[in-house]
Amino acid sequence: MITRKVIVRKKLENILRFSALGGLEEIGRNMVFFEYQNEIIIIDIGLQFPEEETPGIDFIIPNISYLEKKKDNIKAVILTHAHYDHIGAIPYLIQKLGNPVIYATALTKEIVIKRQGEFINLPKLNIKEIKNGDKVRLSNYFEAEFFGVPHNIPDTAGVIIKTPVGNMVYLSDFKFDYDNEGDAVNLEEFKILHKQKIHTLFIDSTNAEVPGKSISERIVEKNLEELFKKATGRIIIAIFASLLTRIAEILKIGEKLNKKIAISGRSMKENIEIAKRLNYIKLAKGTIIPIEEVNKYKDDKIMILSTGAQGEPNASLVKITNGEHRHIRVKPGDTFIFSSSIIPGNERSVQILKDNLARQEAIVYHSKIIDIHSSGHATQEELKTIMKLIKPSFIIPIHGHFFMRAQNGQNAIEIGTPKENVLLADNGQIIHMTKNSAKISKETAPAFYIMVDGLGVGDVEEVVLRDRRLLAQEGMIVIIATLNRRTGRLIKNPDIISRGFIYLKENQKMVEEIRIRIKGIIDKIPRNQAMDSDYLKSIFRERLGQFVYSETNRRPMILPVIIEV
Amino acid sequence: MITRKVIVRKKLENILRFSALGGLEEIGRNMVFFEYQNEIIIIDIGLQFPEEETPGIDFIIPNISYLEKKKDNIKAVILTHAHYDHIGAIPYLIQKLGNPVIYATALTKEIVIKRQGEFINLPKLNIKEIKNGDKVRLSNYFEAEFFGVPHNIPDTAGVIIKTPVGNMVYLSDFKFDYDNEGDAVNLEEFKILHKQKIHTLFIDSTNAEVPGKSISERIVEKNLEELFKKATGRIIIAIFASLLTRIAEILKIGEKLNKKIAISGRSMKENIEIAKRLNYIKLAKGTIIPIEEVNKYKDDKIMILSTGAQGEPNASLVKITNGEHRHIRVKPGDTFIFSSSIIPGNERSVQILKDNLARQEAIVYHSKIIDIHSSGHATQEELKTIMKLIKPSFIIPIHGHFFMRAQNGQNAIEIGTPKENVLLADNGQIIHMTKNSAKISKETAPAFYIMVDGLGVGDVEEVVLRDRRLLAQEGMIVIIATLNRRTGRLIKNPDIISRGFIYLKENQKMVEEIRIRIKGIIDKIPRNQAMDSDYLKSIFRERLGQFVYSETNRRPMILPVIIEV
């Protein structure tokens, strides 16, 4: 007789599990996995850039404790493209995952290897290069078929994962390409997908709340060319080193206009080198010149590509603007073009940059003024078009905060997907899939933040961040009471230091008041009682906190130290 | 014989001085003055909201030390409109300016008086109500003529200041109104100005970098009405309490659609009360209902106006979203409309709000999705139109960072103003004007930040903010070495406390290493030498700083304390 337990186990065995360890409640830190019996396939291992709430943090990376325990089951890692929110956490995590085989297109592979080389003591990666169009058997149960999608970095891949329960289409970042007539190109690929019968479509939600269509790259190119022609002096273009598609366009237009082009910024130089080697950038010899030679040519012959469009303190653009660059000084009549939108949080740094450039009589353009920047992500209408072409049974919006994914879910419903077939899972929730179903289960994988700060991974915790936020808002006061161990009385005037609160040198009266209160508190301790220093500290915190608040309306962190000698 | 000195003095006596104490290097803190001989006229006394670089600060207000010394010369304060970046610093500064007479339109007057009442122990203001169209003699040398301009708060004024050197047009915030055909209305006013022959036009630069024309309020109204009609449940609109023109429109449409309207948020309630009293808002009795009664009506009859569109922690919208509001809970099918663009720095809070609403199955719209929000400031084409109509001899762009003002200067040059007649002064630079000239002089008035934090004005200084920024990034370590005064040796293990660095409880090894290094440093002090505690502290900071950096790649603030007993 087969018991019920065995039936349940048998059922669970035939379930495909899917979960995201990042990317479902933020933009960034993209990493998902599929699990079937004893096999796991991972897609992307990205990082997230820090936010307001994580001051002083370098990066946030996915939590892989679920996968670490099962690392022998990991059969493959698939990378969709070479942006850091999709590959950036590899150096921190790949060893812990057992250094599994990675499948990536040529450009992605090169950039991943370059980045791995920036870390010390890391093992050699086990990367297999694939081309879009390739079919690869990943393991017993999983097969992958790659197809190319347009994005703002070349060699971006979409992937069909063939699993025992059905075909999954995983579409991470992608955009639409338009021809000169404004018609979308290369949609055939998606029609072919439909023929395979798709179980679930996983689809980017970054721009799910942006109505209409994207600005065509053709228009962007036209605008850029017009801008370049207007410039009478040098042209300096600030752009992310990772926007290689745009960089290739700019270089092409620059060459057409007979410019000599110099590259400023290490990451940009390296990326362009790789793209040239792989033939994504084709230029006549002599078009790119060393940065040292920019002053050998007439100003109207010079174009400079620079990193630092977000006002990053150590990047090339800031150095140029502040007169600290080794070879480039701002001249009146220089045209600066910001070819990136501003990431929230960087508004102030970019404003300062633009002010400084304007003060040096440079001409400044950015995307607000003329549509220079077109997003790398499909918009509402475009997302719906893809959904309609692929016609999957289930749709799981990925990449973005809940609100964005809910919007994308709305897109799915509007093209006719039943509401219950649109799944809005959070990071770490495990989705169970069978041939005819997809449901958010009660199973979860840990998915909370792992923070990278300085050399350490994961050693900055929420308590540390909370302290940083508090210190930033109100500052702190350290109170040091030195007591005689036997009598419990003060043997010297209490020491008080403070940072980020008010300037104590100019507020001696308040310092004196605090000292008087400390003495008062200590004088009230009965002599014949063993001193409980934790209790004393809590009294200090409470009473002095109240006093300081009543005087200043502020609540600095109060740190009492009791020294017994 | 008249000496050269006397001639120079005579010349300087006939000069009109103009300077801005805020608003020329930021958005906000608007305050300018004109000075002729012993008479001073002030326009606006605004505040600036805090920025990333000023953590924990409540407001930044203008520095009035130049005016304080001459307060007997202040003849009048003119207020252009009731937004806090134009009136918000009055309670902090008006007494120091000698409580001079203030000229303001009815709505501005009421809001200024209301705000003054929120502070304790302040003198009664001396406000004279004016209507647009009024001519007022302010003093011997100055006369003012007010004219109405559209903005997103009613009763906004432009002003002509008639001075001994010529007529100055001061156009602070203003926008364009369009009729149903999309034609700009009420431009006659500006044509009349031209007849008076204008010496200098002072003109807003907030949107000087935004190309084209604004979205017409007629389109905004139409979009809002369509949205309202689509909603099948309650409608909750989040909007700034100060956008009274938009609020009036919304109330009008709501009434037209037979909604019962409740107001949530104290500032919104007060502002609507004032606007109703002054007839800027006209509603049938019973349209506005008390917030307690929203549950007495069917959902599709209810509209709620709420504060907190930026995710401000104590505002009504956050309370509603978190289920903490006394009368309103989110229901599936509620439609939330954000009728304000997001102020940089608030992206994250607004994102969290929208996520929470979407998770409760509310429908959320904001200006990204549909053009709900039209800016209160004229755009490039509109600014040029005004410049052409007024045809002043000189143009001084006001309101905005240098880059924005430079863009506005470019607008002025494009309509034919000679480059040398466009003045881009910084805060505190004094412009000298004669009948035929306007030049930035070498004279300056102090204009650096005055910060309001808690109860104090001006007691948070740059050093305190620098510490806050540092603490937020890397945290701090306090090191307490208790030494025997005579021997200079440690009499107990050094105490170490840290906040915002790494979690020391889990890093005891590092704490031990720091202690060992402290002992090492102290052991090396020659016994027969008087201890220099400042020197010792600097050694601690340097050596321990290096050690911590080499171990963690971080640079926490190191605060050594030496206790001698």
GROMACS .gro file of C-alpha atoms in nm, chain A residues 86-270:
model
  185
   86HIS     CA    1   2.367   4.097  -1.353
   87ILE     CA    2   2.730   3.987  -1.314
   88GLY     CA    3   2.880   4.208  -1.042
   89ALA     CA    4   2.852   3.968  -0.748
   90ILE     CA    5   3.036   3.681  -0.922
   91PRO     CA    6   3.375   3.754  -0.758
   92TYR     CA    7   3.212   3.751  -0.412
   93LEU     CA    8   2.997   3.443  -0.459
   94ILE     CA    9   3.119   3.204  -0.729
   95GLN     CA   10   3.359   3.017  -0.501
   96LYS     CA   11   3.089   2.964  -0.240
   97LEU     CA   12   2.871   2.819  -0.516
   98GLY     CA   13   3.141   2.563  -0.596
   99ASN     CA   14   3.273   2.747  -0.902
  100PRO     CA   15   3.014   2.596  -1.139
  101VAL     CA   16   3.030   2.623  -1.518
  102ILE     CA   17   2.914   2.962  -1.650
  103TYR     CA   18   2.755   3.010  -1.992
  104ALA     CA   19   2.795   3.355  -2.146
  105THR     CA   20   2.827   3.527  -2.482
  106ALA     CA   21   3.170   3.650  -2.592
  107LEU     CA   22   3.145   4.009  -2.465
  108THR     CA   23   2.990   3.908  -2.135
  109LYS     CA   24   3.261   3.644  -2.089
  110GLU     CA   25   3.543   3.893  -2.150
  111ILE     CA   26   3.402   4.151  -1.910
  112VAL     CA   27   3.341   3.891  -1.638
  113ILE     CA   28   3.699   3.766  -1.673
  114LYS     CA   29   3.837   4.121  -1.664
  115ARG     CA   30   3.644   4.195  -1.345
  116GLN     CA   31   3.749   3.868  -1.183
  117GLY     CA   32   4.108   3.977  -1.244
  118GLU     CA   33   4.055   4.290  -1.035
  119PHE     CA   34   4.023   4.073  -0.724
  120ILE     CA   35   4.310   3.882  -0.573
  121ASN     CA   36   4.329   3.514  -0.481
  122LEU     CA   37   4.023   3.415  -0.680
  123PRO     CA   38   4.004   3.086  -0.869
  124LYS     CA   39   3.996   3.075  -1.246
  125LEU     CA   40   3.639   3.086  -1.373
  126ASN     CA   41   3.496   2.800  -1.565
  127ILE     CA   42   3.324   2.991  -1.849
  128LYS     CA   43   3.189   2.842  -2.168
  129GLU     CA   44   3.131   3.085  -2.450
  130ILE     CA   45   2.800   3.056  -2.628
  131LYS     CA   46   2.652   3.241  -2.924
  132ASN     CA   47   2.297   3.351  -2.943
  133GLY     CA   48   2.116   3.075  -3.131
  134ASP     CA   49   2.308   2.801  -2.948
  135LYS     CA   50   2.130   2.512  -2.782
  136VAL     CA   51   2.307   2.368  -2.479
  137ARG     CA   52   2.223   2.068  -2.264
  138LEU     CA   53   2.294   2.195  -1.915
  139SER     CA   54   2.215   1.879  -1.720
  140ASN     CA   55   1.985   1.581  -1.708
  141TYR     CA   56   1.670   1.785  -1.676
  142PHE     CA   57   1.766   2.125  -1.816
  143GLU     CA   58   1.843   2.249  -2.163
  144ALA     CA   59   1.904   2.611  -2.267
  145GLU     CA   60   1.847   2.786  -2.595
  146PHE     CA   61   1.987   3.135  -2.633
  147PHE     CA   62   1.851   3.415  -2.847
  148GLY     CA   63   1.980   3.770  -2.896
  149VAL     CA   64   1.789   4.071  -2.767
  150PRO     CA   65   1.871   4.440  -2.815
  151HIS     CA   66   1.988   4.624  -2.501
  152ASN     CA   67   2.235   4.905  -2.441
  153ILE     CA   68   2.525   4.662  -2.424
  154PRO     CA   69   2.594   4.424  -2.714
  155ASP     CA   70   2.572   4.046  -2.688
  156THR     CA   71   2.272   4.048  -2.455
  157ALA     CA   72   2.090   3.716  -2.441
  158GLY     CA   73   1.741   3.597  -2.373
  159VAL     CA   74   1.714   3.231  -2.287
  160ILE     CA   75   1.463   2.949  -2.311
  161ILE     CA   76   1.510   2.700  -2.031
  162LYS     CA   77   1.358   2.366  -2.127
  163THR     CA   78   1.250   2.185  -1.814
  164PRO     CA   79   1.054   1.872  -1.732
  165VAL     CA   80   0.743   2.084  -1.667
  166GLY     CA   81   0.768   2.307  -1.975
  167ASN     CA   82   0.958   2.578  -2.159
  168MET     CA   83   1.050   2.887  -1.962
  169VAL     CA   84   1.142   3.212  -2.139
  170TYR     CA   85   1.367   3.430  -1.928
  171LEU     CA   86   1.384   3.782  -2.065
  172SER     CA   87   1.601   3.996  -1.847
  173ASP     CA   88   1.693   4.349  -1.965
  174PHE     CA   89   1.597   4.420  -2.325
  175LYS     CA   90   1.479   4.704  -2.540
  176PHE     CA   91   1.322   4.758  -2.880
  177ASP     CA   92   1.510   4.856  -3.192
  178TYR     CA   93   1.334   5.068  -3.450
  179ASP     CA   94   1.419   5.131  -3.814
  180ASN     CA   95   1.422   5.472  -3.980
  181GLU     CA   96   1.049   5.451  -4.039
  182GLY     CA   97   0.991   5.395  -3.669
  183ASP     CA   98   0.890   5.030  -3.709
  184ALA     CA   99   1.014   4.779  -3.456
  185VAL     CA  100   1.272   4.540  -3.600
  186ASN     CA  101   1.365   4.179  -3.523
  187LEU     CA  102   1.039   4.072  -3.367
  188GLU     CA  103   1.044   3.744  -3.564
  189GLU     CA  104   1.252   3.584  -3.290
  190PHE     CA  105   0.967   3.618  -3.046
  191LYS     CA  106   0.712   3.476  -3.288
  192ILE     CA  107   0.930   3.167  -3.321
  193LEU     CA  108   0.929   3.135  -2.942
  194HIS     CA  109   0.555   3.110  -2.943
  195LYS     CA  110   0.572   2.802  -3.167
  196GLN     CA  111   0.757   2.620  -2.890
  197LYS     CA  112   0.464   2.663  -2.650
  198ILE     CA  113   0.584   2.859  -2.353
  199HIS     CA  114   0.492   2.768  -1.998
  200THR     CA  115   0.608   3.087  -1.824
  201LEU     CA  116   0.751   3.417  -1.942
  202PHE     CA  117   0.979   3.596  -1.696
  203ILE     CA  118   0.992   3.958  -1.809
  204ASP     CA  119   1.169   4.282  -1.709
  205SER     CA  120   0.956   4.543  -1.528
  206THR     CA  121   1.203   4.834  -1.505
  207ASN     CA  122   0.998   5.056  -1.736
  208ALA     CA  123   0.661   4.886  -1.688
  209GLU     CA  124   0.515   5.215  -1.564
  210VAL     CA  125   0.644   5.418  -1.860
  211PRO     CA  126   0.364   5.460  -2.113
  212GLY     CA  127   0.403   5.432  -2.487
  213LYS     CA  128   0.714   5.340  -2.681
  214SER     CA  129   1.083   5.414  -2.634
  215ILE     CA  130   1.266   5.684  -2.820
  216SER     CA  131   1.426   5.517  -3.119
  217GLU     CA  132   1.805   5.490  -3.119
  218ARG     CA  133   1.785   5.632  -3.472
  219ILE     CA  134   1.647   5.957  -3.326
  220VAL     CA  135   1.911   5.955  -3.056
  221GLU     CA  136   2.181   5.912  -3.319
  222LYS     CA  137   2.036   6.194  -3.528
  223ASN     CA  138   2.020   6.426  -3.227
  224LEU     CA  139   2.375   6.343  -3.129
  225GLU     CA  140   2.503   6.405  -3.479
  226GLU     CA  141   2.328   6.743  -3.491
  227LEU     CA  142   2.471   6.838  -3.154
  228PHE     CA  143   2.819   6.736  -3.261
  229LYS     CA  144   2.789   6.946  -3.577
  230LYS     CA  145   2.680   7.252  -3.377
  231ALA     CA  146   2.987   7.241  -3.155
  232THR     CA  147   3.261   7.478  -3.261
  233GLY     CA  148   3.511   7.367  -2.999
  234ARG     CA  149   3.594   7.031  -2.844
  235ILE     CA  150   3.320   6.783  -2.762
  236ILE     CA  151   3.337   6.598  -2.430
  237ILE     CA  152   3.079   6.325  -2.380
  238ALA     CA  153   3.010   6.183  -2.035
  239ILE     CA  154   2.862   5.836  -2.042
  240PHE     CA  155   2.861   5.512  -1.842
  241ALA     CA  156   3.141   5.280  -1.951
  242SER     CA  157   2.886   5.000  -1.960
  243LEU     CA  158   2.659   5.159  -2.224
  244LEU     CA  159   2.868   5.003  -2.498
  245THR     CA  160   2.599   5.016  -2.766
  246ARG     CA  161   2.569   5.394  -2.726
  247ILE     CA  162   2.947   5.429  -2.710
  248ALA     CA  163   2.978   5.240  -3.039
  249GLU     CA  164   2.722   5.475  -3.199
  250ILE     CA  165   2.905   5.782  -3.074
  251LEU     CA  166   3.238   5.655  -3.203
  252LYS     CA  167   3.083   5.585  -3.543
  253ILE     CA  168   2.936   5.936  -3.569
  254GLY     CA  169   3.260   6.088  -3.444
  255GLU     CA  170   3.459   5.909  -3.712
  256LYS     CA  171   3.208   6.015  -3.979
  257LEU     CA  172   3.263   6.378  -3.872
  258ASN     CA  173   3.642   6.332  -3.893
  259LYS     CA  174   3.702   6.368  -3.522
  260LYS     CA  175   4.003   6.236  -3.338
  261ILE     CA  176   3.867   6.057  -3.035
  262ALA     CA  177   4.034   6.018  -2.696
  263ILE     CA  178   3.907   5.800  -2.414
  264SER     CA  179   3.934   5.916  -2.052
  265GLY     CA  180   3.863   5.674  -1.768
  266ARG     CA  181   4.003   5.326  -1.707
  267SER     CA  182   3.677   5.129  -1.720
  268MET     CA  183   3.575   5.295  -2.047
  269LYS     CA  184   3.915   5.225  -2.202
  270GLU     CA  185   3.903   4.860  -2.103
   0.00000   0.00000   0.00000
